Amino acid sequence: MKKFFAQAYLWLLLAMLYAPILIIAIFSFTEAKVLGNWTGFSTKLYTSLFSGGVHHSLLHAIENTFIIAIVSAVIATMLGSVAAIGIFNLRNRKKMIMNTLNNIPMLNPDIITGISLFLLFVSLGITQGYATVILAHVTFCTPYVVLCVIPRLQQMNPNIYEAALDLGATPWQALRKVLIPEIKPGMISGFILSFTLSIDDFAVTIFTIGTGGLETLSTYIYADARKGGLTPELRPLSTIIFVTVLVLLIIINIRSQRTQKLKEAK
Amino acid sequence: MSDSNFIIELSNISKSFGDKTVLDDVSLYVKKGEFVTILGPSGCGKTTLLRILAGFGSADEGEIKIGGVDITEVPPHERPINTVFQRYALFPHLNVYDNIAFGLKLKKVKDDEIEARVRRALKMVGMTDYEWRDVNSLSGGQQQRVAIARAIINRPQVLLLDEPLAALDLKMRKDMQMELKEMHKTLGITFVYVTHDQEEALTLSDTIVVMSEGKVQQIGTPIDIYNEPVNSFVADFIGESNILNGTMIQDKLVRFMGRDFECVDAGFGENAPVDVVIRPEDVYIMSYTDSGMFEGVVQSCIFKGVHYEMLVNTPDGYEVMIQDYNAFEVGQKVSMIIKPSDIHVMKKERTTNTFEGKMVDATHVEIMGAEFVCAEQQGFEGGEQVMVEVDFDKIDLMDNKEDGTMMGDVRFILYKGDHYHLTIRTEGGDNLYVDTHDVWDDRDIVGIKIQPEDIRIKRA
């Protein structure tokens, strides 16, 4: 009996967590303009999403979102990996301080990050647009990359970098041929995480996107909803994004599980 | 000292981490083709010295030359040196072949030459046909073989080995020792080997460098080091030994364990305090007879494989360790003989603790950064610099560190037959030498107390 309640509680919780997204997913397979009306199964919304049936500013928003996500994830991965190597090689006290400094931005509410970046850009007189959004996204993604890479460095035999130097590699060659292959799994996890965080972000984006008409998916949907009613095509779009993120997260989990197993096997 | 015979010349190397001195003016000269072992307990600075030689760490002071060329400032990848690391340090993302070929590929050696040399190196370490194996799937011993192949393939002038066998089991270690020795002969490369295992050092080396507390204690052949240790640290660290306080009555006559023994050493002067070292296998033991030099009662007898190890107590309260092929029963009365040539006499490094101190007032003196109460002094002014002496057996050590005037930790324990001679490192980094009958462990934190009347004060 006790077991039954425990099970029921778990399922209830999961149902509540996933109900909103499930509703969107279910209603993405019908044509009704208003969310909640079921007018029979149809994939018309999906076809119209991809065949230009929607306003072309939505397509632009999708394109912007992905470009921003890829560019900022690439930059964050590079910066974060270098930072992780640097932090890893610091001594006790400095290392602790740097780790804390790295963690604070992750705990900081997005809205605060957004406002402070907005104020920074304004006070420096930087015109807001593509560049500022990317800079902002790099800012909040980098600490996550650091967090993904540091455990790989800790697992690594500390002598292998020295072994490379010993065998005649310059510091740069040792970094490229030995250190980076070792931390690559961490870098990939960091990249995927940054990518999803960037796609997902609204609070920071809205403050740094400026007034030049640049839209990402999140700001577009926000504006769309404020205009009155969501464009029906957003339903299939949300579903696709959800599935994409889900797949990416599953990949990250499988990867970390595999490295865990490898570690245990050793 | 710039003899062209020397391939490695380390001159006056010093290194500190913070205020901790790890290497204190170490000099070492190695001949081409020699197998040199740096031997010492953990924390003696041997690994730091090796890292400085490899270029992974820099010396605060001193000069390093390889083949007559100053390489003090040369980065590790430009030194004609390769290293075998303690924990192998193979590249986990590369297979055996690519690990071994790593150095040659960097030097842009032609592919077919690389292949031939990798095969030869693998053959040398007995790992033929392992080229395409994943290094993570190899056993510890196999990984170390690959690591050795990876180092020697580059034909370095000097091969550094940092406790390469420490992680292997005993059987494997013995096999690898023989193989390393064989390899050293065939390759003709100079080997610098670091270990804390004295038996390994004695087995492998042409020359042993014994280090302790960042200083070289003795350099010599294994036979020299074993038979003629220069001080009690070396005697205690290399092999088993009985180390006793003695007095050199005159040339070739030494007094210890309450009686006089003939010996072969001379030149210490008359009635000079000395340390006497007797190896346990050099004491001849027999059933009680009148013709023995001294007698005793067997306290314990343990079978050690080839021999028995016995502890024998003499009537004067000394404990002697003896190794013999014959076993004597516990409680049995036995007689012992020591040949004059087996008695090794060493000059005592010190006979009392000596400190520089400062008078605080007539009854207080500051030594080792703490204020001690002393007997009332006449004729000294407050603030005057003085020399302070305290005998080894006049220092009290206490479990409860708060009870002492100051604190310290036990760094080195030497059993002297009837008492322990401890080296205590004080908080301020001074060494304090203490004779005690109490048993302390290495690294024990102790309180230090000295009775006022035991503090002798002299003018500086």
XYZ file of C-alpha atoms in Angstrom:
726
model
C 0.000 0.000 0.000
C 2.778 2.309 1.007
C 4.519 1.466 -2.234
C 1.380 2.279 -4.198
C 1.181 5.781 -2.706
C 4.830 6.388 -3.316
C 4.360 5.366 -6.947
C 1.190 7.389 -7.359
C 2.855 10.446 -5.894
C 5.726 10.145 -8.317
C 3.464 9.842 -11.332
C 1.275 12.714 -10.189
C 4.329 14.894 -9.828
C 5.623 13.945 -13.255
C 2.183 14.549 -14.784
C 2.056 18.031 -13.283
C 5.549 18.800 -14.479
C 4.948 17.654 -18.010
C 1.247 18.536 -18.461
C 1.796 21.977 -20.018
C 4.275 20.762 -22.591
C 2.158 17.690 -23.308
C -0.885 19.865 -23.961
C 1.085 21.984 -26.408
C 2.401 18.854 -28.097
C -1.060 17.299 -28.388
C -2.669 20.459 -29.714
C 0.101 20.923 -32.234
C -1.590 18.114 -34.164
C -4.836 19.977 -34.782
C -5.743 23.032 -36.848
C -7.807 25.061 -34.389
C -6.700 28.701 -34.051
C -7.479 28.823 -30.353
C -5.546 26.594 -28.023
C -7.877 24.081 -26.379
C -10.185 23.399 -29.304
C -9.664 19.987 -30.850
C -10.782 19.963 -34.464
C -9.408 16.602 -35.456
C -5.916 15.283 -36.134
C -3.860 17.231 -38.627
C -0.211 17.945 -39.349
C -1.097 21.158 -41.192
C 0.528 23.358 -38.570
C 3.805 21.490 -39.050
C 3.701 21.818 -42.831
C 2.756 25.487 -42.683
C 5.596 26.087 -40.196
C 8.102 24.750 -42.683
C 6.508 25.933 -45.935
C 6.455 29.599 -45.071
C 2.826 29.722 -44.094
C 3.745 31.752 -41.079
C 4.850 35.300 -40.823
C 8.363 35.427 -42.052
C 9.525 37.352 -38.979
C 9.024 34.120 -37.026
C 11.388 32.334 -39.388
C 13.871 35.146 -38.862
C 13.506 34.789 -35.111
C 14.210 31.043 -35.360
C 17.251 31.692 -37.526
C 18.557 34.356 -35.135
C 18.046 32.083 -32.158
C 20.119 29.290 -33.668
C 22.886 31.546 -34.943
C 23.155 33.220 -31.529
C 23.090 29.843 -29.777
C 25.820 28.327 -31.940
C 28.125 31.340 -31.927
C 27.810 31.953 -28.197
C 28.175 28.255 -27.371
C 31.371 28.049 -29.451
C 32.860 31.148 -27.818
C 31.760 30.068 -24.328
C 33.279 26.613 -24.845
C 36.626 28.073 -25.843
C 36.692 30.652 -23.056
C 35.382 28.207 -20.466
C 37.905 25.490 -21.317
C 40.840 27.875 -21.117
C 39.477 29.264 -17.848
C 39.037 25.750 -16.440
C 42.664 24.868 -17.223
C 43.762 28.095 -15.594
C 41.652 27.583 -12.471
C 42.759 23.961 -12.211
C 46.410 24.987 -12.091
C 45.921 27.566 -9.337
C 46.966 26.868 -5.756
C 44.530 26.190 -2.919
C 43.294 29.591 -1.870
C 43.268 31.256 -5.268
C 41.586 28.179 -6.727
C 38.811 28.358 -4.146
C 38.275 32.050 -4.817
C 38.145 31.536 -8.584
C 35.727 28.613 -8.244
C 33.412 30.733 -6.122
C 33.659 33.638 -8.552
C 32.753 31.198 -11.321
C 29.735 29.870 -9.433
C 28.180 33.210 -8.481
C 26.948 34.135 -11.991
C 25.165 30.783 -12.212
C 23.276 31.428 -8.985
C 22.597 35.046 -9.888
C 18.990 35.493 -11.135
C 18.855 35.935 -14.923
C 16.918 39.129 -14.562
C 19.776 40.686 -12.577
C 22.318 39.528 -15.156
C 20.079 40.989 -17.880
C 19.630 44.366 -16.209
C 23.286 44.729 -15.292
C 24.424 43.872 -18.814
C 21.843 46.318 -20.192
C 23.203 49.070 -17.946
C 26.775 48.166 -18.868
C 26.106 48.350 -22.610
C 24.178 51.606 -22.252
C 26.842 53.224 -20.093
C 29.551 52.185 -22.557
C 27.437 53.527 -25.379
C 27.343 50.238 -27.275
C 24.509 49.909 -29.769
C 22.525 46.860 -28.836
C 21.933 44.120 -31.346
C 23.405 40.810 -32.440
C 26.796 41.433 -30.836
C 25.421 42.400 -27.441
C 23.088 39.399 -27.294
C 25.977 37.070 -28.146
C 28.221 38.753 -25.571
C 25.471 38.397 -22.974
C 24.910 34.734 -23.773
C 28.645 34.024 -23.672
C 28.682 35.672 -20.249
C 26.151 33.375 -18.670
C 27.197 30.202 -20.545
C 30.937 30.290 -19.801
C 30.675 29.341 -16.096
C 28.748 26.201 -17.069
C 31.507 25.170 -19.484
C 34.077 25.680 -16.712
C 31.957 23.470 -14.497
C 31.843 20.742 -17.164
C 35.578 20.785 -17.921
C 37.080 20.923 -14.404
C 36.037 17.369 -13.432
C 37.811 16.023 -16.526
C 40.986 17.804 -15.479
C 40.673 16.402 -11.974
C 40.358 12.864 -13.329
C 43.383 13.324 -15.546
C 46.790 11.979 -14.496
C 48.575 15.227 -13.600
C 51.802 13.967 -15.179
C 50.539 13.547 -18.734
C 50.967 17.204 -19.682
C 54.512 17.056 -18.336
C 55.063 13.762 -20.144
C 54.208 15.483 -23.425
C 56.657 18.320 -22.718
C 59.237 15.735 -21.727
C 58.852 13.979 -25.075
C 59.598 17.187 -26.926
C 56.210 18.858 -27.316
C 56.088 22.634 -26.966
C 53.524 23.827 -24.404
C 51.169 24.607 -27.298
C 51.596 21.145 -28.848
C 51.110 19.518 -25.450
C 47.873 21.449 -25.033
C 46.616 20.447 -28.478
C 47.761 16.849 -28.605
C 47.300 15.757 -25.011
C 45.319 18.137 -22.851
C 42.465 18.946 -25.238
C 41.797 15.301 -26.219
C 41.602 14.545 -22.506
C 39.083 17.275 -21.695
C 37.127 16.986 -24.964
C 34.165 15.104 -23.453
C 33.791 17.897 -20.905
C 34.029 20.516 -23.631
C 31.305 18.792 -25.662
C 29.002 18.580 -22.658
C 29.712 22.245 -21.968
C 28.926 23.148 -25.578
C 25.593 21.305 -25.577
C 24.630 22.839 -22.253
C 25.536 26.338 -23.482
C 23.583 25.762 -26.673
C 20.390 24.788 -24.839
C 20.795 27.584 -22.280
C 21.160 30.102 -25.088
C 18.097 28.875 -27.033
C 16.106 28.893 -23.838
C 17.034 32.325 -22.592
C 14.533 35.142 -22.404
C 15.340 37.332 -19.402
C 18.865 38.249 -20.444
C 18.012 38.444 -24.157
C 15.146 40.897 -23.773
C 17.440 43.374 -21.999
C 20.313 43.152 -24.447
C 18.545 42.767 -27.788
C 18.038 46.479 -28.291
C 15.343 48.222 -30.281
C 16.665 47.563 -33.772
C 13.964 45.019 -34.568
C 16.119 41.987 -33.799
C 14.007 39.128 -32.462
C 14.872 35.716 -31.100
C 12.304 33.012 -30.628
C 11.667 33.824 -26.998
C 11.252 37.543 -27.537
C 9.097 36.903 -30.614
C 6.739 34.623 -28.705
C 6.590 37.097 -25.871
C 5.667 39.934 -28.248
C 3.247 37.685 -30.090
C 1.460 36.677 -26.944
C 1.197 40.303 -25.841
C -0.408 41.236 -29.192
C -3.216 38.848 -28.359
C -3.242 35.105 -28.868
C -0.411 32.928 -29.951
C 0.264 32.179 -33.578
C -0.925 28.546 -33.900
C 2.364 27.530 -35.537
C 4.135 28.174 -32.245
C 2.607 24.941 -30.979
C 4.494 22.643 -33.349
C 7.552 24.870 -32.937
C 7.491 24.524 -29.151
C 7.089 20.799 -29.526
C 10.079 20.575 -31.857
C 12.253 22.661 -29.518
C 11.175 20.557 -26.550
C 12.040 17.354 -28.352
C 15.400 18.792 -29.487
C 16.321 19.846 -25.952
C 15.142 16.498 -24.616
C 17.370 14.652 -27.081
C 20.362 16.835 -26.233
C 19.849 16.295 -22.518
C 19.604 12.543 -23.006
C 22.870 12.656 -24.974
C 24.576 14.577 -22.147
C 23.303 12.080 -19.593
C 24.385 9.051 -21.579
C 27.808 10.591 -22.063
C 28.303 11.330 -18.390
C 27.091 7.857 -17.513
C 29.547 6.339 -19.918
C 32.494 8.286 -18.515
C 31.319 7.272 -15.048
C 31.388 3.634 -16.077
C 34.808 4.038 -17.679
C 36.065 5.548 -14.460
C 34.690 2.662 -12.449
C 36.173 0.140 -14.861
C 39.587 1.678 -14.231
C 84.330 21.205 -11.468
C 83.941 20.955 -15.186
C 85.276 17.577 -16.128
C 84.056 16.474 -19.552
C 83.482 13.030 -18.034
C 80.371 14.304 -16.318
C 77.163 14.207 -18.287
C 75.082 15.748 -15.505
C 76.432 18.530 -13.356
C 74.060 19.844 -10.722
C 75.786 22.581 -8.769
C 74.522 24.123 -5.542
C 70.824 23.609 -6.221
C 68.488 25.159 -3.656
C 64.737 25.271 -3.739
C 62.047 26.402 -1.307
C 58.284 26.220 -1.437
C 57.111 29.153 0.665
C 59.279 29.089 3.778
C 59.898 25.345 3.503
C 63.345 24.508 2.187
C 63.077 21.415 0.010
C 66.575 21.367 -1.428
C 69.473 22.896 0.423
C 72.608 23.421 -1.642
C 72.570 20.064 -3.418
C 75.403 19.241 -5.806
C 75.581 16.098 -7.865
C 77.904 15.039 -10.663
C 77.043 12.020 -12.780
C 79.377 10.269 -15.200
C 78.249 9.266 -18.665
C 76.601 5.849 -18.722
C 76.286 5.643 -14.955
C 73.262 4.235 -13.138
C 72.681 6.695 -10.317
C 69.989 6.253 -7.705
C 68.730 9.068 -5.545
C 67.531 7.397 -2.383
C 65.693 8.889 0.537
C 62.501 8.794 2.571
C 59.424 10.568 1.247
C 59.719 14.314 1.564
C 63.517 14.332 1.377
C 63.487 16.361 -1.840
C 64.494 13.606 -4.253
C 61.482 14.024 -6.542
C 61.897 17.804 -6.512
C 65.511 17.351 -7.586
C 64.429 15.071 -10.429
C 61.754 17.542 -11.539
C 64.325 20.322 -11.602
C 66.581 18.128 -13.726
C 63.696 17.370 -16.122
C 62.743 21.045 -16.242
C 59.270 20.775 -14.679
C 60.361 22.905 -11.786
C 62.994 25.576 -11.515
C 65.677 25.897 -8.890
C 65.842 29.049 -6.801
C 69.600 28.870 -6.964
C 72.181 26.737 -8.691
C 73.195 25.583 -12.123
C 72.389 22.526 -14.219
C 74.594 21.303 -17.035
C 74.022 18.378 -19.346
C 77.005 17.289 -21.419
C 78.771 20.503 -20.454
C 75.930 22.711 -21.714
C 74.136 24.963 -19.247
C 70.434 24.072 -19.395
C 69.297 25.855 -16.227
C 66.934 28.042 -18.258
C 66.100 25.566 -21.024
C 62.425 24.443 -21.108
C 61.727 20.707 -20.648
C 60.896 20.008 -24.300
C 64.330 21.180 -25.397
C 66.307 19.119 -22.879
C 68.026 15.911 -24.033
C 66.302 14.102 -21.190
C 63.314 11.779 -21.036
C 61.359 10.746 -17.981
C 59.527 7.628 -16.849
C 56.871 8.712 -14.394
C 55.753 6.914 -11.280
C 52.159 6.619 -12.430
C 53.143 5.852 -16.036
C 51.457 8.991 -17.440
C 50.575 7.315 -20.727
C 48.261 9.271 -23.007
C 44.890 7.559 -22.483
C 43.462 8.657 -25.847
C 46.287 7.051 -27.834
C 47.059 3.374 -28.348
C 50.378 1.737 -27.490
C 51.919 2.524 -30.884
C 50.947 6.202 -30.874
C 52.080 6.608 -27.299
C 55.531 5.305 -28.118
C 55.714 7.169 -31.427
C 54.675 10.468 -29.791
C 58.185 11.891 -29.456
C 59.342 10.793 -32.903
C 56.229 12.179 -34.611
C 56.909 15.559 -33.013
C 60.422 15.430 -34.442
C 58.930 14.688 -37.887
C 60.811 11.424 -38.275
C 59.763 9.476 -41.400
C 56.866 7.054 -40.917
C 58.726 3.873 -41.863
C 61.592 4.765 -39.524
C 59.113 5.444 -36.717
C 57.547 2.066 -37.309
C 60.878 0.249 -37.200
C 61.950 2.073 -34.053
C 58.619 1.504 -32.277
C 58.922 -2.219 -33.009
C 62.471 -2.283 -31.698
C 61.485 -0.412 -28.547
C 58.552 -2.751 -27.950
C 60.839 -5.724 -28.393
C 63.269 -4.246 -25.912
C 60.604 -3.986 -23.210
C 59.149 -7.385 -24.101
C 55.862 -6.064 -25.480
C 56.014 -7.196 -29.115
C 52.557 -7.406 -30.790
C 50.967 -4.977 -28.363
C 51.079 -2.028 -30.829
C 47.376 -1.602 -31.350
C 46.195 -2.236 -27.820
C 44.349 0.432 -25.886
C 46.690 1.548 -23.095
C 43.823 1.506 -20.580
C 43.446 -2.237 -21.081
C 47.037 -2.972 -20.006
C 48.145 -4.050 -16.544
C 50.322 -1.779 -14.403
C 53.494 -3.609 -15.363
C 52.648 -3.493 -19.059
C 51.824 0.218 -18.856
C 55.183 0.881 -17.236
C 56.923 -1.056 -20.023
C 55.159 1.099 -22.601
C 56.180 4.197 -20.645
C 59.810 3.046 -20.688
C 59.627 2.302 -24.434
C 58.117 5.750 -25.014
C 61.056 7.363 -23.230
C 63.994 5.355 -24.609
C 62.830 5.523 -28.237
C 63.921 9.175 -28.300
C 67.503 8.146 -27.496
C 67.920 10.691 -24.719
C 71.316 11.326 -23.167
C 69.783 10.887 -19.748
C 66.802 8.823 -18.673
C 65.071 9.880 -15.462
C 62.998 7.303 -13.611
C 60.748 8.567 -10.825
C 59.947 5.567 -8.601
C 58.888 3.649 -11.723
C 58.278 0.387 -9.911
C 56.589 1.730 -6.781
C 53.093 0.819 -7.957
C 53.940 -2.757 -8.958
C 53.695 -5.893 -6.846
C 56.823 -7.482 -5.403
C 57.323 -10.223 -8.000
C 56.809 -7.862 -10.915
C 59.120 -5.336 -9.270
C 61.948 -7.864 -9.007
C 61.563 -8.877 -12.663
C 61.484 -5.275 -13.810
C 64.588 -4.444 -11.753
C 66.574 -7.036 -13.651
C 65.176 -5.866 -16.971
C 66.001 -2.242 -16.194
C 69.554 -3.193 -15.326
C 69.825 -5.164 -18.566
C 68.371 -2.244 -20.520
C 70.829 0.153 -18.945
C 73.697 -2.066 -20.090
C 72.445 -2.434 -23.680
C 71.426 1.180 -24.213
C 74.410 2.871 -22.617
C 72.192 5.768 -21.542
C 72.803 7.450 -18.196
C 70.021 6.486 -15.784
C 68.972 8.670 -12.869
C 66.638 6.659 -10.714
C 64.632 7.947 -7.766
C 63.374 5.584 -5.089
C 62.666 5.271 -1.390
C 63.361 1.522 -1.525
C 66.901 0.925 -0.275
C 66.997 -2.646 -1.528
C 66.096 -1.492 -5.048
C 68.842 1.114 -4.844
C 71.442 -1.427 -3.713
C 70.429 -3.875 -6.451
C 70.375 -1.496 -9.395
C 72.855 1.274 -8.949
C 76.456 2.026 -9.758
C 76.200 5.014 -7.448
C 73.744 5.815 -4.690
C 72.973 9.321 -3.498
C 71.346 9.229 -0.065
C 69.228 12.287 0.649
C 67.430 13.490 3.742
C 65.774 16.783 4.628
C 66.809 18.362 1.329
C 70.487 17.563 1.757
C 72.806 14.974 0.261
C 73.950 12.745 3.124
C 76.304 10.448 1.269
C 77.309 9.583 -2.293
C 78.986 6.275 -2.993
C 78.803 2.806 -4.456
C 76.202 0.470 -2.936
C 78.990 -1.393 -1.098
C 80.458 1.826 0.336
C 77.093 3.102 1.429
C 76.218 -0.178 3.073
C 79.537 -0.859 4.743
C 80.753 2.637 5.503
C 77.727 4.824 6.236
C 78.879 8.345 7.062
C 76.245 9.064 9.665
C 73.535 7.406 11.692
C 70.816 8.477 9.265
C 72.435 6.601 6.371
C 73.211 3.608 8.579
C 69.619 3.422 9.741
C 68.092 4.008 6.328
C 70.189 1.508 4.373
C 69.554 -2.004 5.578
C 69.032 -3.060 9.166
C 71.511 -1.925 11.735
C 72.324 -1.636 15.407
C 73.335 1.947 16.126
C 74.803 2.562 19.570
C 76.451 5.380 21.449
C 80.109 4.691 22.018
C 83.372 6.243 23.092
C 86.586 5.955 21.139
C 89.026 5.142 23.946
C 92.027 5.345 21.658
C 92.834 4.347 18.089
C 91.422 0.893 17.292
C 89.656 0.570 20.643
C 86.033 1.581 21.113
C 83.801 1.283 24.169
C 80.089 0.566 23.837
C 77.461 -1.582 25.564
C 79.547 -1.270 28.695
C 82.715 -2.933 27.427
C 85.693 -2.364 25.150
C 85.893 -3.747 21.631
C 88.761 -3.855 19.228
C 88.007 -2.148 15.953
C 89.875 -1.015 12.855
C 88.990 2.689 12.923
C 91.436 5.329 14.030
C 91.938 9.046 14.043
C 89.025 10.106 16.233
C 91.240 11.163 19.139
C 91.049 9.845 22.662
C 87.773 9.466 24.546
C 85.839 10.904 21.609
C 82.070 10.298 21.607
C 81.088 8.280 18.540
C 78.220 6.361 16.965
C 78.863 2.665 16.453
C 77.090 0.772 13.672
C 76.903 -3.015 13.622
C 74.944 -4.819 10.933
C 72.714 -7.581 12.377
C 74.338 -10.200 10.136
C 77.793 -9.288 11.479
C 77.069 -10.415 15.026
C 78.033 -14.065 15.562
C 75.697 -15.761 17.971
C 76.232 -19.100 19.738
C 75.038 -21.037 22.764
C 76.484 -19.658 25.993
C 80.229 -20.194 26.249
C 83.116 -18.517 28.037
C 84.814 -17.597 24.804
C 82.168 -15.092 23.694
C 82.872 -11.361 23.758
C 79.576 -10.572 25.465
C 76.480 -12.444 26.531
C 72.732 -11.970 26.481
C 69.305 -13.541 26.600
C 67.199 -14.075 23.482
C 64.027 -11.961 23.652
C 62.454 -12.840 20.324
C 63.202 -14.955 17.285
C 61.418 -14.519 13.967
C 61.865 -16.608 10.820
C 62.563 -14.287 7.879
C 62.915 -16.769 5.036
C 66.645 -17.069 4.550
C 67.624 -16.257 8.134
C 66.238 -15.787 11.616
C 66.048 -12.340 13.158
C 66.636 -12.286 16.903
C 66.583 -9.581 19.532
C 69.030 -10.245 22.337
C 69.167 -8.318 25.610
C 72.522 -7.854 27.292
C 72.864 -7.714 31.089
C 73.584 -3.982 30.816
C 70.163 -3.378 29.258
C 71.111 -3.030 25.596
C 69.070 -4.613 22.844
C 70.963 -6.046 19.877
C 69.408 -7.210 16.611
C 71.070 -10.312 15.188
C 70.480 -12.178 11.935
C 71.674 -15.753 11.742
C 70.904 -18.968 9.894
C 70.506 -20.772 13.216
C 67.575 -20.138 15.517
C 67.996 -19.755 19.271
C 65.062 -20.202 21.589
C 63.493 -17.302 23.404
C 64.910 -17.167 26.941
C 68.092 -18.993 25.977
C 71.398 -17.593 27.228
C 73.720 -16.889 24.311
C 77.191 -15.512 23.616
C 78.146 -13.118 20.866
C 81.268 -12.187 18.943
C 81.827 -9.198 16.684
C 84.865 -9.056 14.426
C 86.871 -5.815 14.667
C 86.366 -5.139 10.945
C 82.565 -5.356 11.337
C 82.447 -2.530 13.868
C 81.820 0.721 11.996
C 82.631 3.827 13.935
C 81.204 7.195 12.907
C 82.003 10.586 14.307
C 79.017 11.986 16.172
C 77.440 14.852 14.297
C 76.653 16.509 17.625
C 76.824 15.691 21.272
C 74.434 18.297 22.594
C 71.786 20.723 21.349
C 73.244 24.139 20.602
C 71.126 27.184 19.890
C 71.616 30.867 19.379
C 69.518 32.632 21.959
C 68.767 35.966 23.522
C 68.558 36.806 27.212
C 65.204 38.302 28.150
C 66.078 38.940 31.770
C 68.111 37.196 34.470
C 65.828 34.149 34.580
C 64.434 33.983 31.044
C 66.088 33.169 27.752
C 64.592 33.130 24.269
C 65.566 30.182 22.078
C 63.882 28.733 18.979
C 61.349 31.563 19.106
C 60.036 30.689 22.570
C 60.807 31.979 26.030
C 62.234 29.436 28.484
C 62.768 29.839 32.206
C 66.410 29.308 33.124
C 68.368 29.313 36.342
C 69.310 32.807 37.479
C 72.187 34.127 35.422
C 74.836 36.567 36.504
C 76.514 39.050 34.262
C 74.170 38.897 31.286
C 72.151 41.871 30.135
C 68.601 41.681 28.848
C 68.639 41.413 25.056
C 72.182 40.024 24.960
C 72.905 37.353 22.325
C 74.046 34.086 23.924
C 74.803 30.472 23.049
C 72.508 27.986 24.740
C 73.211 24.281 25.227
C 70.783 21.582 26.293
C 71.743 17.916 26.567
C 69.790 15.344 24.547
C 68.429 13.597 27.639
C 67.411 16.781 29.428
C 64.452 17.587 27.192
C 60.991 16.436 28.269
C 58.466 15.527 25.603
C 54.790 15.592 26.450
C 51.709 14.049 24.870
C 49.671 17.077 25.679
C 51.240 19.730 23.516
C 49.750 22.575 25.558
C 51.818 21.482 28.567
C 55.096 22.281 26.807
C 56.793 25.627 26.442
C 56.649 25.032 22.707
C 55.522 22.433 20.166
C 57.247 20.266 17.618
C 56.783 17.117 15.590
C 58.850 13.942 15.515
C 60.775 13.753 12.238
C 63.276 10.959 12.676
C 63.527 8.128 15.164
C 66.745 6.238 15.768
C 66.890 3.297 18.160
C 70.184 3.293 20.007
C 70.009 -0.121 21.674
C 68.776 1.150 25.020
C 67.034 4.412 24.143
C 65.569 6.381 21.249
C 67.299 9.338 19.662
C 64.633 11.587 18.180
C 64.874 14.511 15.840
C 62.112 16.990 16.652
C 61.238 19.761 14.232
C 59.972 22.786 16.149
C 57.273 25.161 14.913
C 59.948 27.620 13.881
C 61.754 24.996 11.777
C 64.650 24.338 14.190
C 65.835 20.795 14.834
C 65.935 19.580 18.399
C 67.612 16.266 19.301
C 66.190 14.297 22.184
C 67.204 11.075 23.925
C 64.259 9.308 25.503
C 63.125 5.917 26.711
C 59.532 6.619 25.722
C 58.166 5.363 22.425
C 57.010 8.039 19.977
C 55.797 7.696 16.423
C 56.935 9.493 13.325
C 55.056 12.814 12.918
C 53.734 12.781 16.499
C 53.093 16.312 17.723
C 54.713 16.807 21.105
C 54.983 19.477 23.755
C 58.587 20.429 24.578
C 59.703 21.338 28.071
C 63.166 21.956 29.538
C 63.920 22.237 33.257
C 65.493 25.618 34.116
C 68.635 24.033 35.609
C 69.270 22.063 32.383
C 69.664 25.157 30.254
C 73.338 26.080 29.978
C 74.050 29.593 28.846
C 77.347 30.774 27.433
C 78.567 33.978 25.931
C 78.081 34.103 22.182
